[in-house]
Short mmCIF file of C-alpha atoms in Angstrom, two decimals:
data_model
loop_
_atom_site.label_atom_id
_atom_site.label_comp_id
_atom_site.label_asym_id
_atom_site.label_seq_id
_atom_site.Cartn_x
_atom_site.Cartn_y
_atom_site.Cartn_z
CA GLU W 1 193.02 -44.68 -51.36
CA ASP W 2 192.87 -43.19 -54.73
CA LYS W 3 196.25 -43.56 -56.85
CA VAL W 4 197.45 -41.97 -59.77
CA VAL W 5 201.17 -43.19 -61.17
CA GLN W 6 202.81 -41.31 -63.78
CA SER W 7 205.61 -42.69 -66.40
CA PRO W 8 208.51 -41.93 -66.72
CA LEU W 9 209.53 -39.88 -64.13
CA SER W 10 211.89 -37.99 -66.01
CA LEU W 11 212.78 -37.83 -69.98
CA VAL W 12 215.70 -35.82 -71.52
CA VAL W 13 214.71 -35.27 -75.27
CA HIS W 14 216.19 -33.06 -78.14
CA GLU W 15 214.24 -30.32 -79.86
CA GLY W 16 211.99 -31.91 -82.74
CA ASP W 17 211.44 -34.82 -80.74
CA THR W 18 208.23 -36.17 -79.99
CA VAL W 19 207.25 -37.58 -76.34
CA THR W 20 204.87 -39.64 -74.63
CA LEU W 21 203.87 -39.31 -71.36
CA ASN W 22 201.80 -41.71 -69.43
CA CYS W 23 199.53 -41.52 -66.54
CA SER W 24 197.55 -44.72 -64.82
CA TYR W 25 195.09 -44.01 -62.23
CA GLU W 26 192.53 -46.03 -59.42
CA VAL W 27 190.20 -43.21 -58.42
CA THR W 28 186.92 -44.18 -56.92
CA ASN W 29 183.81 -42.74 -58.58
CA PHE W 30 186.20 -41.32 -61.24
CA ARG W 31 184.93 -38.61 -63.46
CA SER W 32 187.75 -37.06 -65.39
CA LEU W 33 191.46 -37.27 -65.97
CA LEU W 34 193.04 -33.74 -65.90
CA TRP W 35 196.50 -32.58 -67.26
CA TYR W 36 198.71 -29.95 -66.02
CA LYS W 37 201.75 -28.16 -66.85
CA GLN W 38 204.12 -26.82 -64.37
CA GLU W 39 207.09 -24.62 -65.07
CA LYS W 40 208.46 -22.56 -62.45
CA LYS W 41 205.69 -21.57 -60.18
CA ALA W 42 201.98 -22.90 -60.28
CA PRO W 43 200.64 -25.67 -62.36
CA THR W 44 198.32 -24.40 -65.31
CA PHE W 45 195.64 -26.53 -66.82
CA LEU W 46 196.34 -28.28 -70.32
CA PHE W 47 193.47 -30.64 -70.63
CA MET W 48 190.34 -32.51 -69.06
CA LEU W 49 189.55 -35.76 -70.33
CA THR W 50 185.85 -37.20 -69.56
CA SER W 51 185.06 -39.46 -72.28
CA SER W 52 187.05 -42.55 -73.56
CA GLY W 53 188.74 -42.42 -77.12
CA ILE W 54 188.34 -38.95 -77.61
CA GLU W 55 191.44 -37.14 -78.47
CA LYS W 56 191.92 -33.44 -77.23
CA LYS W 57 194.07 -31.02 -79.32
CA SER W 58 195.82 -27.76 -78.48
CA GLY W 59 198.72 -27.27 -81.00
CA ARG W 60 201.41 -29.60 -80.69
CA LEU W 61 200.18 -31.39 -77.58
CA SER W 62 197.27 -34.10 -77.60
CA SER W 63 195.86 -36.03 -74.91
CA ILE W 64 193.68 -39.47 -74.74
CA LEU W 65 191.91 -41.47 -72.05
CA ASP W 66 190.94 -44.98 -72.05
CA LYS W 67 188.78 -45.83 -69.09
CA LYS W 68 189.04 -49.29 -69.37
CA GLU W 69 192.14 -49.75 -69.01
CA LEU W 70 192.27 -46.90 -66.73
CA PHE W 71 195.23 -44.50 -68.37
CA SER W 72 195.95 -41.70 -70.31
CA ILE W 73 198.62 -40.42 -72.52
CA LEU W 74 199.92 -37.08 -72.89
CA ASN W 75 201.73 -36.87 -76.53
CA ILE W 76 203.61 -33.58 -77.51
CA THR W 77 205.24 -33.72 -81.28
CA ALA W 78 207.97 -31.37 -82.30
CA THR W 79 209.11 -30.82 -78.67
CA GLN W 80 210.66 -27.33 -78.06
CA THR W 81 213.00 -25.68 -75.45
CA GLY W 82 210.03 -23.95 -74.28
CA ASP W 83 208.08 -27.45 -73.40
CA SER W 84 210.55 -28.22 -70.61
CA ALA W 85 208.37 -28.53 -67.55
CA VAL W 86 206.86 -30.94 -65.04
CA TYR W 87 203.74 -32.44 -66.21
CA LEU W 88 200.92 -33.44 -63.65
CA CYS W 89 198.10 -35.43 -64.27
CA ALA W 90 195.29 -35.79 -61.68
CA GLY W 91 192.22 -38.04 -61.36
CA LEU W 92 189.17 -36.14 -60.37
CA ASN W 93 186.27 -37.32 -58.79
CA ALA W 94 183.42 -35.61 -56.51
CA GLY W 95 185.55 -34.38 -53.61
CA LYS W 96 189.21 -33.88 -55.02
CA SER W 97 192.00 -34.23 -57.66
CA THR W 98 194.22 -36.77 -56.64
CA PHE W 99 197.87 -35.94 -58.27
CA GLY W 100 200.65 -38.27 -60.02
CA ASP W 101 204.23 -37.63 -59.21
CA GLY W 102 204.62 -35.87 -62.37
CA THR W 103 207.21 -36.29 -65.19
CA THR W 104 209.98 -33.99 -65.47
CA LEU W 105 210.57 -33.48 -69.29
CA THR W 106 213.80 -31.46 -70.23
CA VAL W 107 214.05 -30.38 -74.01
CA LYS W 108 217.96 -29.78 -74.81
CA PRO W 109 218.44 -27.52 -77.89
CA ASP T 1 194.08 -8.69 -62.09
CA THR T 2 195.45 -11.88 -61.01
CA ALA T 3 192.87 -14.70 -60.83
CA VAL T 4 194.18 -16.56 -57.76
CA SER T 5 196.44 -14.75 -55.58
CA GLN T 6 198.45 -15.60 -52.56
CA THR T 7 200.44 -14.10 -49.97
CA PRO T 8 203.65 -13.88 -49.10
CA LYS T 9 205.36 -15.85 -51.81
CA TYR T 10 208.15 -16.86 -49.54
CA LEU T 11 208.07 -17.57 -45.77
CA VAL T 12 211.48 -17.96 -43.71
CA THR T 13 210.67 -18.63 -40.17
CA GLN T 14 211.94 -20.71 -36.90
CA MET T 15 210.74 -23.77 -35.83
CA GLY T 16 207.96 -23.33 -33.11
CA ASN T 17 206.59 -19.98 -34.60
CA ASP T 18 203.04 -19.68 -36.09
CA LYS T 19 202.48 -18.40 -39.59
CA SER T 20 199.49 -17.26 -41.79
CA ILE T 21 199.21 -17.66 -45.35
CA LYS T 22 196.16 -15.86 -47.19
CA CYS T 23 194.34 -16.36 -50.18
CA GLU T 24 191.79 -14.95 -52.41
CA GLN T 25 190.46 -15.59 -55.75
CA ASN T 26 188.50 -13.14 -58.17
CA LEU T 27 186.89 -16.02 -60.22
CA GLY T 28 183.61 -16.64 -58.53
CA HIS T 29 184.57 -20.22 -57.77
CA ASP T 30 182.51 -21.79 -55.52
CA THR T 31 185.60 -24.13 -54.16
CA MET T 32 188.97 -23.37 -52.74
CA TYR T 33 191.87 -25.73 -51.56
CA TRP T 34 195.21 -25.85 -50.35
CA TYR T 35 198.00 -28.08 -51.61
CA LYS T 36 201.30 -28.94 -50.65
CA GLN T 37 204.11 -29.73 -53.03
CA ASP T 38 207.18 -31.46 -51.50
CA SER T 39 210.73 -31.14 -53.10
CA LYS T 40 209.65 -33.93 -55.20
CA LYS T 41 206.95 -31.90 -56.76
CA PHE T 42 204.36 -34.35 -55.24
CA LEU T 43 201.04 -32.30 -54.90
CA LYS T 44 198.85 -33.47 -51.87
CA ILE T 45 195.68 -32.10 -51.44
CA MET T 46 195.36 -30.59 -47.74
CA PHE T 47 191.82 -28.92 -47.43
CA SER T 48 188.78 -27.93 -49.64
CA TYR T 49 186.26 -25.42 -48.73
CA ASN T 50 182.85 -25.00 -50.85
CA ASN T 51 180.89 -22.09 -50.20
CA LYS T 52 182.83 -21.36 -46.73
CA GLU T 53 181.92 -25.35 -45.72
CA LEU T 54 184.75 -27.57 -45.11
CA ILE T 55 184.59 -30.76 -47.52
CA ILE T 56 187.93 -32.60 -47.50
CA ASN T 57 190.15 -32.56 -44.57
CA GLU T 58 192.95 -34.85 -45.33
CA THR T 59 195.22 -36.26 -42.45
CA VAL T 60 196.73 -33.12 -41.81
CA PRO T 61 198.29 -32.26 -38.41
CA ASN T 62 195.88 -30.14 -36.36
CA ARG T 63 198.60 -27.33 -36.15
CA PHE T 64 197.01 -26.87 -39.69
CA SER T 65 193.86 -24.85 -39.53
CA PRO T 66 192.17 -23.28 -42.60
CA LYS T 67 189.71 -20.48 -42.50
CA SER T 68 187.36 -19.35 -45.06
CA PRO T 69 185.34 -15.83 -44.29
CA ASP T 70 183.61 -15.96 -47.48
CA LYS T 71 183.70 -18.00 -50.48
CA ALA T 72 186.39 -15.62 -52.32
CA HIS T 73 188.92 -16.24 -49.47
CA LEU T 74 190.74 -19.11 -47.94
CA ASN T 75 193.63 -18.42 -45.30
CA LEU T 76 195.93 -21.02 -43.67
CA HIS T 77 197.58 -20.63 -40.47
CA ILE T 78 200.06 -22.93 -39.39
CA ASN T 79 200.94 -23.33 -35.61
CA SER T 80 204.27 -24.27 -34.04
CA LEU T 81 206.16 -24.74 -36.93
CA GLU T 82 208.24 -28.13 -37.74
CA LEU T 83 211.17 -28.66 -40.29
CA GLY T 84 208.95 -31.13 -42.21
CA ASP T 85 206.39 -28.18 -42.92
CA SER T 86 209.06 -26.84 -45.51
CA ALA T 87 207.30 -27.20 -48.87
CA VAL T 88 205.43 -24.87 -51.31
CA TYR T 89 202.17 -24.45 -50.37
CA PHE T 90 199.69 -23.87 -53.13
CA CYS T 91 195.98 -22.35 -53.04
CA ALA T 92 193.74 -22.95 -55.90
CA SER T 93 189.82 -22.70 -56.84
CA SER T 94 187.58 -24.51 -59.17
CA HIS T 95 184.04 -24.16 -60.32
CA ARG T 96 182.05 -27.38 -59.39
CA ASN T 97 185.23 -29.05 -58.68
CA GLU T 98 186.70 -29.21 -62.14
CA LYS T 99 190.08 -27.91 -63.43
CA LEU T 100 191.95 -26.04 -60.63
CA PHE T 101 193.29 -22.67 -61.23
CA PHE T 102 196.55 -22.52 -58.79
CA GLY T 103 198.05 -19.42 -56.80
CA SER T 104 201.75 -18.72 -57.41
CA GLY T 105 202.39 -20.47 -54.26
CA THR T 106 204.16 -19.89 -50.89
CA GLN T 107 207.69 -21.27 -50.41
CA LEU T 108 207.80 -22.03 -46.72
CA SER T 109 211.44 -22.48 -44.99
CA VAL T 110 211.38 -23.61 -41.71
CA LEU T 111 214.83 -23.16 -40.15
#
């Protein structure tokens, strides 16, 4: 059965800190690794990673995939209170996305 | 002009009742999904449809029956509701099974 594991499950930091969220996966016929941010309502898409070693960036967020070691990290620099959310990663194959348990990030002022 | 819309947002009902959740997407996507999110925020796929055809049917009780009248709509009907069905149900869509666009969720509470 496909499996995605995220760590840590929760994290509390102060504004300005840098955080690294981890995601390891075991997905049959793996195609891509996706990151989503979930605040109060629905998850919203952040990144899709298909190739190893190529960093994707969006503002203070960046992510990279290692297909040899089967993991990905999501970095957030200079965190702000608005970054507080649940961050979900998902392994994608031809049929579906398998989600991890999520990392709950709390950024304190 | 919401991309993926589902109704209702909240559903409070008694055990044993039957209820439906509706979902529509205006993104022109070919694949639609139902996900269940439990209280610990774990998202698990229930069903997926591609162009009205059922593609994925995970180990979901047969009290749950999806229906896709066309590729822009995917509804979920639940018979004989149980306490354990309480969760947030998300509809989602994608193009060629890539990134998911989620609806705002339906919070189902079974009393």
